[in-house]
Amino acid sequence: MSSSQFRYTQTPSKVVHLRNLPWECVEEELIDLCKRFGKIVNTKTNVGANRNQAFVEFAELNQAISMVSYYASSSEPAQIRGKTVYIQYSNRHEIVNNQSPGDVPGNVLLVTFEGVESHDVSIDVIHLVFSAFGFVHKIATFEKAAGFQALVQFTDVETASAARSALDGRSIPKYLLPDHVASCNLRMSYSAHTDLNIKFQSHRSRDYTNPYLPVNHTAMDGSMQPALGADGKKVETQSNVLLALIENMQYAVTVDVLHTVFSAYGTVQKIAIFEKNGSTQALIQYSDIATAAIAKEALEGHCIYDGGYCKLRLSYSRHTDLNVKAFSDKSRDYTLPDLSLLVGQNVPGVAEASAPTAGWQNGQVQAQYAGYGGSPYMYPSADHAGASPSSGHPPYYG
């Protein structure tokens, strides 16, 4: 066996530590693996951040030694559901099943939303998900070191326990999440709270028992959170600013490239490019919502470059007026009245922004795409098969 599977230098203990267990491994599976080595007096399952570890306590020390020694010398590793399990002595000498505050049942759940940021999951979505198990009294959301979290208050312990049993470890349905979110897993424990103190209604907190509670109108701004339709599906709130997530980015995407692509549908006022969660994103501001909606409809899912490169995933931003640096590598403000004056003075980086370009200003790139009029990027067309028009035009992607 490999030395990584066992710790030979550890002091033997009646408690055996098992790692790399299958998801939600149950006590019966542990006992079935360990019982032939001796009497088992206690177990502790679903330990660790990934809940894939466990402890098994034998009645006698020599029984634990027998198990560890057997698998240390066996050519067949310990397995549960076909998955190799790693075994070692535990640092503890007995299992103490003291309940932490999160294990003591209560009517308030502490929910951690994994894989998302606070603006990705609205309070309306949280209410919809948890209301399936009973009347939700109050919700309070916040951000901590563990990530985006919420306290969800039910009428009683039984309802909260039912919700936890059904939802812990599961994901929010994809149709309730923004398009750029792959998944949102729920992790739950019981809170020590019994009655949340909600001071006003907002997009971060809600009291469903008190219709007379003051409303924070700024926080209730519809642009902050997506609304839900009658069928429970997300209804995206439109905005004059588009958020572009750029996938499969094999070539550089500059401010000028984005300006050329998006100005085909109307006057682009501002652009800002930034990095977030390891991906390149951009904000593109139009003068009105109608223009942004047309651009979003036309460009969603399209690729800036031929071959499926730099695919655009578009959604509406909660912003309405971007505050950007006027002229930089990552941002541009096309609304400044003295733009032509700056161009006349040959201010670096401004000349290219004065009007939509026909292609990159890089000579090598122009030569590479000479057959497409010097433009390496594509413009959506009515050809939904993804075919390119005849020569003399940039490559299209439908």
Tab-separated table of C-alpha atoms in Angstrom, residues 15 18 26 34 42 46 67 92-93 106 158 162 184 189 197 208 222 254-255 285 313 341 345 354 388-389 398:
chain	number	residue	atom	x	y	z
A	15	VAL	CA	-10.549	5.502	17.446
A	18	LEU	CA	-11.493	7.306	7.880
A	26	VAL	CA	-24.086	6.479	6.626
A	34	CYS	CA	-15.200	-2.269	10.420
A	42	ASN	CA	-19.352	4.612	18.735
A	46	ASN	CA	-20.119	13.355	7.874
A	67	MET	CA	-7.915	-3.010	11.313
A	92	ARG	CA	-8.501	11.344	19.907
A	93	HIS	CA	-8.905	8.333	22.187
A	106	GLY	CA	-34.306	25.181	16.582
A	158	GLU	CA	-40.476	20.646	13.290
A	162	ALA	CA	-38.082	19.242	7.760
A	184	CYS	CA	-25.629	27.101	-5.624
A	189	SER	CA	-27.219	24.258	10.620
A	197	ASN	CA	-35.145	41.277	14.946
A	208	TYR	CA	-43.524	38.352	6.532
A	222	GLY	CA	-35.952	46.605	-8.021
A	254	THR	CA	-9.972	45.302	-25.509
A	255	VAL	CA	-12.203	48.305	-24.938
A	285	GLN	CA	-23.611	51.313	-20.935
A	313	ARG	CA	-22.886	35.745	-21.914
A	341	LEU	CA	-10.214	68.041	-28.786
A	345	GLN	CA	-3.975	66.829	-29.183
A	354	SER	CA	-12.949	58.454	-31.220
A	388	SER	CA	-19.794	32.952	-42.702
A	389	PRO	CA	-20.898	35.157	-45.585
A	398	GLY	CA	-25.343	33.256	-35.958
